[in-house]
Amino acid sequence: MKEWLLTTLGTAAAVLLVLPITGRAAGGEPQAFYRPDTPKFPQARTWVAQKAKLPPYKAPRTPDGVPNLQGNWNGPVGGGNDDLEEHEFIDVTTPPQESYVSDPPDGKVPYTPWALAKRNEIRAGLGRGWPGEGSQRLYGDPNALCLVGMPRISFGAQEILQKPGAVILLTTNTYRVIPTDGRPHMSSDAKSFFGNSRGRWEGETLVVDVTGLNGETWFDSAGNFYGPNTHMIERWTMVDPNTIDYEITIEDPTLYTRPWKMNYPKRRAGTGPGANPLSTNAVGAAGRAPASDPYAKEFWEQTCTEGNHDNVVILKSLGFKWFNAVVAPK
Amino acid sequence: MKRWFVVSTAVFTVACSVLAAMPAAAQTAGTYTPPRTREGQPDLQGVWQALNTAAWDIQDHGASLGVPAGRGVVDGNAIPYTPTALAKKQENFKNRDALDPINKCFLPGVPRVTYLPYPFQIVQQADRIAILHEYSRIIRFIYMNGNPHPAGKIDWYMGDSRGRWDGNTLVVDVTHFNDETWFDRAGNFHSDALHVVERFTRTGPDHMLYEVTVEDPKVFTRPWKMSMPLYRRQEKDIELLEYECGAYLLKQEWEKPDSALLR
């Protein structure tokens, strides 16, 4: 079994490896396979144009008088976050897709020259059989080792709960608690995968300021990265009863020439383009179960590390290195 | 003991809010009436933590390097193993540093997750309670939506939790376990026939009694119980931080040519 895997993986490496694992980030979404003629998935460009035409919307309020974002929300609809920037068909798991980046308008991450070279170096070492790859394997997607961080956790589906002084995001196997009670940040010297989140309400919008990120995970599986000095600001705004406009600003003068933004809609489970109206659970392992199933809304145990041993051993034996946070030279 | 407690409590509570000084013997499910949530349930919400040595050994034990001595949390201290199971427990104990499943940073099972030395946060909804653990960002859902345990057999690390209210006590019935977790570092173990019933009872504004009944006919001759107080973390702006066990372990093991884990 192991030998067969190694042989196959020598050629198809990351395609096979990454599949079961992107499932975690996507909250249990079954992996789709695409053809070269798959139409391009819309992301930021299409969404920015669409939302410009939406009438003003005032969300219902919670008993605490703040916008009520509670419910079960999908991540961005599309071919996954295999590559943040606009791209054509690359392989069966990477269909053509617009960029997630809404600002700058060209959809490119505004890396400094050094950071762009670094990103390209990482990409050339992905070992995925992508065009332009070098012969050396460098890093696998940290997500393939069950490492999840910001902002990729937001790319998946989640349930939003609100309590006095806090917004809580739940998935089948992890969570974020965002205090909205005005408490100060911890020192940003205290690094973590999810960082230190502080929320506040600005009219219709939940603004979440995230500091203390360790920079040890990526934005996507194609090597677009941030670092331990990166600061993220999320803006969650309901723009109709079933849509949250999710915008995140990324700031890090050591890696990017200017702050930049990603923007996409999160649709309430069972709504939005291509949704199954009978599916009431975007998050759970039973996410595709019809609403008539009494367990359809439950989140059942979803493991990652526990079943990932063979993937880890294979990635290591293929020569992939550990991805440590990238710090730009002074 | 009780009288000492009643007299000293008034002074104690006002004087300081040092949690650890609360005598465990005073932690009996008594007459305290907890506040209610908006949905009308007893409010168990907040950030809690066990303050004992049960994660190392749920029975009375002396100290060793890195392990504080401790009073056990098992009622009567003895665990009613079958003779075969007792031999396995002793073998586990001998090899605990190598065999403790928590070494792999996998999900630690119930009830061990509750008394790991990390805080956890209880979040209540009308038909579901979520327990968010700092340890490995584990999320545990307790369903109170009327659904029974799903049909088995299911091998889950954390089991399937179904809750109900018995007065002010949250009673959680947990089943569908695998046999890959231990109760502690000392090799106390169970099989996939484990059945756990937990009782969470607020005993005061900042204290909660946690009682566990353990049943496993493949390993124990009869059900047995453990109990311990849980303490509300008092720090201003307390919040769950991050302990990504799997990430730290993997990072450490990745570069080791002789890593036993990555073989």
Coordinates of C-alpha atoms in Angstrom, one line a residue:
Chain A
M1 CA 0.0 0.0 0.0
K2 CA 2.7 2.4 1.0
E3 CA 4.8 1.6 -2.0
W4 CA 1.9 2.1 -4.3
L5 CA 1.2 5.4 -2.8
L6 CA 4.7 6.6 -3.1
T7 CA 4.9 5.6 -6.7
T8 CA 1.6 7.4 -7.6
L9 CA 2.5 10.4 -5.5
G10 CA 5.8 10.8 -7.2
T11 CA 3.9 12.1 -10.2
A12 CA 0.6 13.3 -8.8
A13 CA 1.9 14.3 -5.4
A14 CA -0.1 17.2 -4.1
V15 CA -3.2 16.5 -6.1
L16 CA -3.9 13.4 -4.1
L17 CA -2.4 14.6 -0.9
V18 CA -4.3 17.9 -0.7
L19 CA -7.7 16.5 -1.5
P20 CA -8.7 15.0 1.7
I21 CA -7.4 17.9 3.6
T22 CA -8.8 20.8 1.9
G23 CA -12.0 19.2 3.1
R24 CA -11.2 20.5 6.5
A25 CA -10.8 24.1 5.5
A26 CA -13.9 23.9 3.4
G27 CA -15.9 22.5 6.3
G28 CA -16.5 19.1 4.9
E29 CA -17.4 20.1 1.3
P30 CA -16.9 17.2 -1.0
Q31 CA -14.1 17.8 -3.4
A32 CA -15.2 18.6 -6.9
F33 CA -13.3 17.8 -10.1
Y34 CA -13.3 20.2 -13.0
R35 CA -12.8 20.2 -16.8
P36 CA -10.8 22.6 -18.9
D37 CA -14.0 24.1 -20.2
T38 CA -15.4 24.8 -16.7
P39 CA -16.7 28.5 -16.8
K40 CA -14.6 30.9 -14.7
F41 CA -15.8 31.1 -11.1
P42 CA -16.7 34.6 -10.1
Q43 CA -15.0 36.1 -7.1
A44 CA -14.1 39.7 -6.1
R45 CA -14.6 41.5 -9.4
T46 CA -18.0 40.1 -10.0
W47 CA -19.1 40.5 -6.4
V48 CA -17.9 44.2 -6.2
A49 CA -20.0 44.9 -9.3
Q50 CA -23.0 43.1 -7.9
K51 CA -23.0 44.7 -4.5
A52 CA -22.7 48.2 -6.0
K53 CA -26.3 47.7 -7.3
L54 CA -27.7 46.4 -4.0
P55 CA -30.1 48.8 -2.2
P56 CA -29.1 49.8 1.4
Y57 CA -30.0 47.1 3.9
K58 CA -30.5 47.3 7.7
A59 CA -30.0 43.9 9.4
P60 CA -32.4 42.7 12.1
R61 CA -31.0 43.3 15.6
T62 CA -30.2 40.9 18.4
P63 CA -31.7 41.6 21.8
D64 CA -28.5 43.6 22.5
G65 CA -29.3 45.9 19.6
V66 CA -26.5 45.0 17.2
P67 CA -26.9 43.5 13.7
N68 CA -27.9 39.9 13.9
L69 CA -25.5 37.8 11.9
Q70 CA -26.4 34.6 13.5
G71 CA -26.9 31.5 11.4
N72 CA -25.2 29.0 9.2
W73 CA -23.1 30.5 6.4
N74 CA -21.2 29.1 3.4
G75 CA -17.8 30.2 2.4
P76 CA -17.2 31.7 -1.0
V77 CA -18.7 29.7 -3.8
G78 CA -16.1 28.6 -6.3
G79 CA -13.3 26.2 -6.9
G80 CA -11.7 26.5 -3.5
N81 CA -8.8 28.7 -2.6
D82 CA -6.2 26.9 -4.5
D83 CA -4.9 30.2 -5.9
L84 CA -6.0 33.5 -4.5
E85 CA -5.2 35.4 -7.7
E86 CA -7.1 35.2 -11.0
H87 CA -6.1 32.1 -13.0
E88 CA -7.3 29.9 -15.9
F89 CA -7.8 26.1 -15.6
I90 CA -4.7 24.6 -14.1
D91 CA -5.8 21.1 -13.2
V92 CA -8.9 19.1 -12.3
T93 CA -9.0 20.5 -8.8
T94 CA -8.1 24.1 -9.9
P95 CA -10.7 25.4 -12.2
P96 CA -10.5 28.9 -13.7
Q97 CA -11.4 31.5 -11.2
E98 CA -11.4 35.3 -10.7
S99 CA -9.1 36.7 -8.0
Y100 CA -10.3 36.9 -4.4
V101 CA -8.4 40.3 -4.3
S102 CA -10.7 43.3 -4.7
D103 CA -8.1 46.0 -4.0
P104 CA -5.8 46.7 -5.8
P105 CA -8.3 46.4 -8.7
D106 CA -5.9 44.3 -10.8
G107 CA -6.5 41.4 -8.4
K108 CA -2.8 40.9 -7.6
V109 CA -1.4 40.7 -4.1
P110 CA 0.9 43.8 -4.0
Y111 CA 4.0 42.1 -2.8
T112 CA 7.3 43.9 -2.5
P113 CA 9.8 42.7 -5.1
W114 CA 11.5 40.5 -2.4
A115 CA 8.2 39.0 -1.3
L116 CA 7.0 38.3 -4.8
A117 CA 10.2 36.5 -5.5
K118 CA 9.6 34.5 -2.4
R119 CA 6.0 33.6 -3.4
N120 CA 7.2 32.5 -6.8
E121 CA 10.0 30.4 -5.2
I122 CA 7.4 28.7 -3.0
R123 CA 5.1 28.1 -5.9
A124 CA 7.8 26.7 -8.0
G125 CA 8.5 24.1 -5.3
L126 CA 4.9 23.0 -4.7
G127 CA 5.4 19.7 -6.4
R128 CA 1.9 19.8 -7.9
G129 CA 2.8 19.4 -11.5
W130 CA 1.8 23.0 -12.2
P131 CA 3.2 25.0 -15.1
G132 CA 6.4 26.8 -14.3
E133 CA 7.4 24.5 -11.5
G134 CA 11.0 23.7 -10.7
S135 CA 12.3 20.2 -10.1
Q136 CA 12.7 20.7 -6.4
R137 CA 10.0 20.2 -3.8
L138 CA 10.0 23.0 -1.2
Y139 CA 6.9 23.3 0.9
G140 CA 3.6 21.6 1.0
D141 CA 0.5 23.6 1.8
P142 CA 0.6 23.9 5.6
N143 CA -3.1 23.1 5.5
A144 CA -2.1 19.6 4.3
L145 CA -0.5 19.1 7.7
C146 CA -3.8 20.1 9.4
L147 CA -2.5 23.6 10.2
V148 CA -5.3 26.1 10.0
G149 CA -5.0 29.8 10.5
M150 CA -6.3 33.2 9.5
P151 CA -7.9 34.0 7.2
R152 CA -8.4 30.6 5.7
I153 CA -10.8 29.6 8.5
S154 CA -13.1 32.3 7.1
F155 CA -13.0 30.7 3.6
G156 CA -14.9 27.7 4.9
A157 CA -18.4 27.5 6.1
Q158 CA -19.3 28.4 9.7
E159 CA -22.1 29.1 12.1
I160 CA -22.1 32.5 13.7
L161 CA -23.4 32.9 17.3
Q162 CA -23.8 36.1 19.2
K163 CA -23.6 36.6 22.9
P164 CA -23.5 39.8 24.9
G165 CA -19.9 41.1 24.3
A166 CA -18.8 38.4 21.9
V167 CA -19.3 36.9 18.4
I168 CA -18.5 33.2 18.2
L169 CA -17.7 31.4 15.0
L170 CA -18.2 27.6 15.0
T171 CA -17.2 24.9 12.6
T172 CA -17.3 21.1 13.1
N173 CA -13.8 21.1 14.6
T174 CA -12.7 24.5 15.6
Y175 CA -13.9 27.9 16.7
R176 CA -13.1 31.6 17.0
V177 CA -14.3 33.7 19.9
I178 CA -14.3 37.4 19.0
P179 CA -14.7 39.7 22.0
T180 CA -16.7 42.9 21.2
D181 CA -16.6 44.3 24.7
G182 CA -13.9 46.9 24.0
R183 CA -11.1 45.0 25.7
P184 CA -7.6 45.8 24.5
H185 CA -5.4 43.5 22.4
M186 CA -2.8 41.3 24.0
S187 CA 0.7 42.1 23.0
S188 CA 1.3 41.2 19.4
D189 CA 4.4 39.5 20.6
A190 CA 2.2 36.6 21.6
K191 CA 1.9 34.8 18.3
S192 CA -0.7 32.3 17.3
F193 CA -2.3 30.7 14.2
F194 CA -5.6 32.6 14.7
G195 CA -4.1 35.7 16.2
N196 CA -5.8 37.9 18.7
S197 CA -9.2 39.1 17.5
R198 CA -11.0 42.2 18.8
G199 CA -14.4 43.1 17.4
R200 CA -16.5 46.2 17.3
W201 CA -19.7 47.3 15.7
E202 CA -19.6 50.2 13.2
G203 CA -23.2 50.7 12.1
E204 CA -24.1 47.6 10.1
T205 CA -20.6 46.2 10.2
L206 CA -18.7 43.9 12.5
V207 CA -15.1 45.1 12.3
V208 CA -12.6 42.5 13.6
D209 CA -9.0 43.6 14.2
V210 CA -6.6 40.6 14.2
T211 CA -3.0 41.0 15.5
G212 CA -0.4 38.5 16.9
L213 CA -0.5 36.2 13.8
N214 CA 2.3 33.8 13.6
G215 CA 2.5 33.8 9.8
E216 CA 2.9 30.0 9.6
T217 CA 0.0 29.3 7.3
W218 CA -0.9 30.6 3.8
F219 CA -3.8 32.4 2.2
D220 CA -4.2 29.5 -0.2
S221 CA -2.6 26.3 -1.3
A222 CA -0.4 28.0 -3.9
G223 CA 2.1 29.7 -1.6
N224 CA 0.5 33.2 -1.2
F225 CA 1.8 34.1 2.3
Y226 CA 1.8 36.6 5.1
G227 CA 4.1 36.9 8.0
P228 CA 4.4 37.5 11.8
N229 CA 4.1 41.2 11.3
T230 CA 0.9 41.0 9.3
H231 CA -2.3 42.8 10.6
M232 CA -5.7 41.8 9.3
I233 CA -9.0 43.7 9.6
E234 CA -12.2 41.9 8.7
R235 CA -15.5 43.5 7.9
W236 CA -18.6 41.4 8.2
T237 CA -21.7 43.2 6.8
M238 CA -25.2 41.8 6.0
V239 CA -26.3 43.2 2.7
D240 CA -29.5 41.2 2.3
P241 CA -31.2 38.7 4.6
N242 CA -29.1 35.8 3.2
T243 CA -25.8 37.4 2.4
I244 CA -22.8 38.6 4.4
D245 CA -20.4 40.8 2.5
Y246 CA -17.0 39.6 3.8
E247 CA -14.1 41.9 3.3
I248 CA -10.6 41.5 4.8
T249 CA -7.8 44.1 4.7
I250 CA -4.2 42.8 4.9
E251 CA -1.5 45.2 6.1
D252 CA 2.2 44.5 6.3
P253 CA 4.7 47.0 5.0
T254 CA 7.4 44.5 5.3
L255 CA 5.8 42.2 2.7
Y256 CA 3.4 44.4 0.7
T257 CA 3.7 47.7 -1.0
R258 CA 0.3 48.8 0.2
P259 CA -2.7 47.4 2.2
W260 CA -4.8 45.1 0.1
K261 CA -8.3 43.6 0.3
M262 CA -10.1 40.4 -0.4
N263 CA -13.9 40.5 -0.8
Y264 CA -16.5 37.9 -1.4
P265 CA -20.1 37.1 -0.3
K266 CA -21.0 34.4 2.3
R267 CA -24.4 33.0 1.7
R268 CA -26.8 31.6 4.2
A269 CA -26.9 27.8 4.0
G270 CA -29.4 26.7 1.4
T271 CA -29.4 30.1 -0.4
G272 CA -27.3 31.7 -3.1
P273 CA -26.3 30.6 -6.6
G274 CA -26.3 26.9 -7.1
A275 CA -27.5 26.2 -3.6
N276 CA -29.6 23.2 -2.6
P277 CA -32.5 24.9 -0.9
L278 CA -33.2 21.8 1.1
S279 CA -29.7 21.9 2.7
T280 CA -29.9 23.8 5.9
N281 CA -26.4 23.1 7.2
A282 CA -23.4 24.5 5.4
V283 CA -21.0 23.4 8.1
G284 CA -21.7 19.9 9.4
A285 CA -20.4 16.6 8.1
A286 CA -24.0 16.0 7.2
G287 CA -23.9 19.2 5.2
R288 CA -25.6 17.7 2.2
A289 CA -28.3 16.0 4.2
P290 CA -31.8 17.2 3.5
A291 CA -33.5 19.3 6.1
S292 CA -35.9 16.4 6.8
D293 CA -33.1 14.4 8.3
P294 CA -33.3 15.1 12.0
Y295 CA -29.5 15.1 12.3
A296 CA -29.0 17.4 9.3
K297 CA -28.2 20.4 11.5
E298 CA -25.7 18.6 13.8
F299 CA -21.9 19.0 13.6
W300 CA -20.4 15.6 14.0
E301 CA -16.9 14.8 15.0
Q302 CA -14.4 15.8 12.2
T303 CA -10.8 14.9 12.9
C304 CA -7.7 16.0 10.9
T305 CA -4.4 15.2 12.7
E306 CA -5.9 11.9 13.8
G307 CA -6.2 10.5 10.3
N308 CA -3.4 12.3 8.7
H309 CA -0.4 10.2 9.7
D310 CA 0.2 8.7 6.3
N311 CA -0.1 12.0 4.5
V312 CA 2.5 13.5 6.9
V313 CA 4.9 10.7 6.4
I314 CA 4.6 10.8 2.7
L315 CA 5.0 14.6 2.4
K316 CA 8.1 14.4 4.6
S317 CA 9.5 11.5 2.6
L318 CA 9.0 13.4 -0.6
G319 CA 11.3 16.0 0.7
F320 CA 9.0 18.8 1.6
K321 CA 10.4 21.2 4.2
W322 CA 8.7 22.7 7.2
F323 CA 7.3 26.1 6.4
N324 CA 8.4 28.6 9.0
A325 CA 7.1 32.1 9.1
V326 CA 8.8 34.3 6.4
V327 CA 10.5 37.5 7.6
A328 CA 11.7 39.9 5.0
P329 CA 15.4 40.9 5.1
K330 CA 16.1 44.3 6.6
Chain B
M1 CA -15.0 20.8 57.8
K2 CA -18.3 22.0 56.5
R3 CA -18.7 24.4 59.5
W4 CA -15.3 25.7 59.0
F5 CA -16.2 26.4 55.4
V6 CA -19.4 28.2 56.2
V7 CA -17.7 30.5 58.7
S8 CA -14.7 31.2 56.7
T9 CA -16.5 31.6 53.3
A10 CA -18.0 35.0 54.1
V11 CA -14.6 36.4 54.9
F12 CA -12.8 34.5 52.3
T13 CA -15.1 35.5 49.4
V14 CA -14.8 39.2 50.2
A15 CA -11.1 39.1 51.0
C16 CA -9.9 37.5 47.9
S17 CA -11.0 35.6 44.9
V18 CA -8.3 33.0 44.9
L19 CA -10.0 30.0 43.4
A20 CA -7.7 27.3 44.4
A21 CA -8.4 27.7 48.1
M22 CA -12.0 26.4 47.7
P23 CA -12.1 23.1 49.6
A24 CA -13.2 20.4 47.3
A25 CA -15.3 18.8 50.1
A26 CA -17.5 21.8 50.0
Q27 CA -18.4 21.1 46.4
T28 CA -21.6 19.1 46.8
A29 CA -24.6 19.7 44.5
G30 CA -26.5 21.9 47.0
T31 CA -29.1 24.5 46.9
Y32 CA -27.5 27.2 44.8
T33 CA -29.8 28.6 42.2
P34 CA -27.9 29.6 39.1
P35 CA -29.0 32.6 36.9
R36 CA -30.9 31.7 33.7
T37 CA -29.9 32.2 30.1
R38 CA -32.2 34.1 27.8
E39 CA -33.7 30.8 26.8
G40 CA -34.5 30.1 30.4
Q41 CA -31.9 27.4 31.1
P42 CA -29.5 27.3 34.1
D43 CA -26.6 29.4 32.9
L44 CA -23.3 27.5 32.9
Q45 CA -21.6 29.9 30.5
G46 CA -18.2 31.3 31.0
V47 CA -14.5 30.3 31.1
W48 CA -13.9 27.4 33.4
Q49 CA -11.0 25.2 34.4
A50 CA -10.3 22.2 36.6
L51 CA -7.5 22.8 39.2
N52 CA -6.3 19.3 40.1
T53 CA -3.9 16.7 39.1
A54 CA -6.4 14.3 37.4
A55 CA -4.9 14.8 34.0
W56 CA -1.7 13.0 35.3
D57 CA -3.5 10.4 37.5
I58 CA -7.2 10.3 38.5
Q59 CA -6.2 8.3 41.6
D60 CA -4.2 9.3 44.7
H61 CA -0.6 9.5 43.7
G62 CA 2.8 10.8 44.9
A63 CA 4.9 13.2 43.0
S64 CA 7.5 12.5 40.3
L65 CA 9.5 14.7 37.9
G66 CA 7.0 17.2 36.4
V67 CA 4.0 15.5 38.1
P68 CA 2.6 17.1 41.3
A69 CA 1.3 14.8 44.0
G70 CA -2.4 14.7 44.1
R71 CA -5.6 13.5 45.7
G72 CA -7.6 11.4 43.3
V73 CA -10.9 12.3 41.9
V74 CA -12.3 8.7 41.9
D75 CA -15.0 8.0 44.5
G76 CA -13.3 5.6 46.9
N77 CA -10.1 5.8 44.9
A78 CA -10.3 2.2 43.6
I79 CA -11.2 1.6 40.0
P80 CA -13.0 -1.8 39.6
Y81 CA -10.9 -3.3 36.7
T82 CA -11.4 -6.9 35.6
P83 CA -8.2 -8.9 36.4
T84 CA -7.2 -8.8 32.7
A85 CA -7.8 -5.1 32.4
L86 CA -5.9 -4.4 35.6
A87 CA -2.9 -6.1 34.2
K88 CA -3.2 -3.9 31.1
K89 CA -3.5 -0.8 33.2
Q90 CA -0.3 -1.7 35.1
E91 CA 1.5 -2.3 31.8
N92 CA 0.2 1.1 30.5
F93 CA 1.5 2.7 33.7
K94 CA 4.9 1.2 33.2
N95 CA 5.1 2.5 29.7
R96 CA 3.0 5.6 30.1
D97 CA 5.6 8.1 28.8
A98 CA 5.6 6.2 25.5
L99 CA 2.1 5.0 25.3
D100 CA -0.1 7.9 26.5
P101 CA -2.3 8.6 23.4
I102 CA -2.1 12.3 24.3
N103 CA 1.5 12.2 23.1
K104 CA 0.2 12.2 19.6
C105 CA -2.0 15.3 20.2
F106 CA -5.1 13.5 19.1
L107 CA -8.4 14.3 20.6
P108 CA -8.1 13.4 24.2
G109 CA -11.6 11.9 24.8
V110 CA -14.2 12.5 27.4
P111 CA -13.9 13.1 30.4
R112 CA -10.1 13.7 30.1
V113 CA -10.6 16.8 28.0
T114 CA -12.5 18.5 30.9
Y115 CA -9.6 18.2 33.4
L116 CA -6.7 18.9 31.2
P117 CA -4.9 21.9 32.6
Y118 CA -6.3 24.3 30.0
P119 CA -9.4 26.5 30.3
F120 CA -12.6 25.9 28.4
Q121 CA -15.6 28.0 27.6
I122 CA -19.2 26.9 27.7
V123 CA -21.6 28.5 25.2
Q124 CA -25.3 27.7 25.4
Q125 CA -28.0 27.7 22.8
A126 CA -31.6 26.5 23.3
D127 CA -31.0 23.1 21.8
R128 CA -27.2 22.8 21.9
I129 CA -24.3 23.4 24.2
A130 CA -20.9 24.0 22.8
I131 CA -17.8 23.5 24.9
L132 CA -14.8 25.3 23.4
H133 CA -11.5 24.0 24.7
E134 CA -8.3 26.0 24.5
Y135 CA -6.4 22.7 24.2
S136 CA -6.1 22.1 20.4
R137 CA -9.1 24.4 19.8
I138 CA -11.3 21.4 20.4
I139 CA -15.0 22.0 20.0
R140 CA -17.4 19.6 21.7
F141 CA -21.1 19.8 21.0
I142 CA -23.8 18.5 23.4
Y143 CA -27.1 18.2 21.6
M144 CA -30.4 18.8 23.4
N145 CA -32.6 18.9 20.4
G146 CA -34.6 15.7 21.2
N147 CA -32.5 13.5 18.9
P148 CA -31.3 10.3 20.5
H149 CA -27.8 9.0 20.0
P150 CA -27.5 8.2 16.3
A151 CA -27.5 4.5 15.4
G152 CA -24.1 3.0 15.9
K153 CA -21.6 1.7 15.8
I154 CA -19.5 4.9 15.6
D155 CA -15.9 5.2 16.7
W156 CA -15.5 8.8 17.8
Y157 CA -12.6 10.1 20.0
M158 CA -15.0 12.4 21.9
G159 CA -18.1 10.2 21.6
D160 CA -21.6 11.4 20.9
S161 CA -23.0 13.8 23.6
R162 CA -26.7 14.1 24.3
G163 CA -27.8 16.5 27.1
R164 CA -30.8 17.1 29.3
W165 CA -31.6 19.2 32.3
D166 CA -32.2 17.5 35.7
G167 CA -33.3 20.5 37.7
N168 CA -30.4 22.8 37.6
T169 CA -28.0 20.1 36.6
L170 CA -26.8 19.5 33.0
V171 CA -26.7 15.7 32.5
V172 CA -24.8 14.5 29.4
D173 CA -24.9 11.0 28.1
V174 CA -21.9 10.1 26.0
T175 CA -21.5 7.0 23.9
H176 CA -20.0 5.9 20.5
F177 CA -16.4 6.1 21.7
N178 CA -13.3 4.5 20.2
D179 CA -10.7 2.7 22.4
E180 CA -7.9 5.1 21.6
T181 CA -8.0 7.5 24.6
W182 CA -7.0 7.2 28.2
F183 CA -8.5 8.8 31.4
D184 CA -5.1 10.1 32.5
R185 CA -1.3 9.9 32.1
A186 CA -1.2 6.9 34.5
G187 CA -2.6 4.5 32.0
N188 CA -6.2 4.3 33.2
F189 CA -8.0 3.2 30.0
H190 CA -11.3 2.0 28.6
S191 CA -12.6 0.2 25.5
D192 CA -15.0 1.2 22.7
A193 CA -17.8 0.0 25.0
L194 CA -17.3 3.1 27.2
H195 CA -20.4 4.9 28.3
V196 CA -20.0 8.1 30.3
V197 CA -22.6 10.2 32.1
E198 CA -21.5 13.6 33.1
R199 CA -23.3 16.0 35.5
F200 CA -22.5 19.7 35.6
T201 CA -24.0 21.5 38.6
R202 CA -23.4 25.1 39.5
T203 CA -22.6 25.3 43.2
G204 CA -21.9 29.0 43.4
P205 CA -21.3 32.1 41.2
D206 CA -17.8 30.9 40.4
H207 CA -17.9 27.1 41.0
M208 CA -19.4 24.1 39.3
L209 CA -19.4 20.5 40.4
Y210 CA -18.4 18.0 37.7
E211 CA -19.5 14.4 38.3
V212 CA -18.8 11.5 36.0
T213 CA -20.1 8.0 35.9
V214 CA -18.0 5.6 33.9
E215 CA -19.4 2.3 32.6
D216 CA -17.5 -0.2 30.4
P217 CA -18.3 -3.9 30.8
K218 CA -15.3 -4.9 28.8
V219 CA -12.9 -3.3 31.3
F220 CA -14.7 -2.7 34.6
T221 CA -16.7 -5.0 36.8
R222 CA -19.1 -2.3 37.7
P223 CA -19.8 1.4 37.0
W224 CA -17.6 3.9 39.0
K225 CA -17.6 7.6 39.6
M226 CA -15.3 10.6 39.7
S227 CA -16.1 14.1 40.8
M228 CA -14.3 17.4 41.1
P229 CA -15.0 21.1 41.3
L230 CA -14.5 23.3 38.2
Y231 CA -13.5 26.9 38.8
R232 CA -14.5 30.0 36.9
R233 CA -11.4 31.8 35.7
Q234 CA -11.3 35.2 37.5
E235 CA -8.8 37.2 35.5
K236 CA -10.0 40.4 33.9
D237 CA -10.5 39.9 30.2
I238 CA -10.0 36.2 30.5
E239 CA -10.3 34.5 27.1
L240 CA -9.3 31.3 25.5
L241 CA -5.9 31.5 23.8
E242 CA -4.3 28.9 21.6
Y243 CA -2.6 25.6 22.3
E244 CA -2.2 23.9 18.9
C245 CA -0.8 20.7 20.1
G246 CA -0.6 18.9 16.7
A247 CA 1.1 21.9 15.1
Y248 CA 3.8 22.2 17.8
L249 CA 4.4 18.4 17.8
L250 CA 4.7 18.1 14.1
K251 CA 7.0 21.1 13.8
Q252 CA 9.3 19.5 16.4
E253 CA 9.2 16.0 14.8
W254 CA 9.6 17.1 11.2
E255 CA 13.3 17.8 11.4
K256 CA 14.1 14.7 13.5
P257 CA 15.7 11.9 11.4
D258 CA 14.8 9.4 14.1
S259 CA 11.3 10.6 14.8
A260 CA 9.2 7.7 16.0
L261 CA 6.0 9.5 15.3
L262 CA 6.8 10.2 11.6
R263 CA 7.7 6.7 10.7

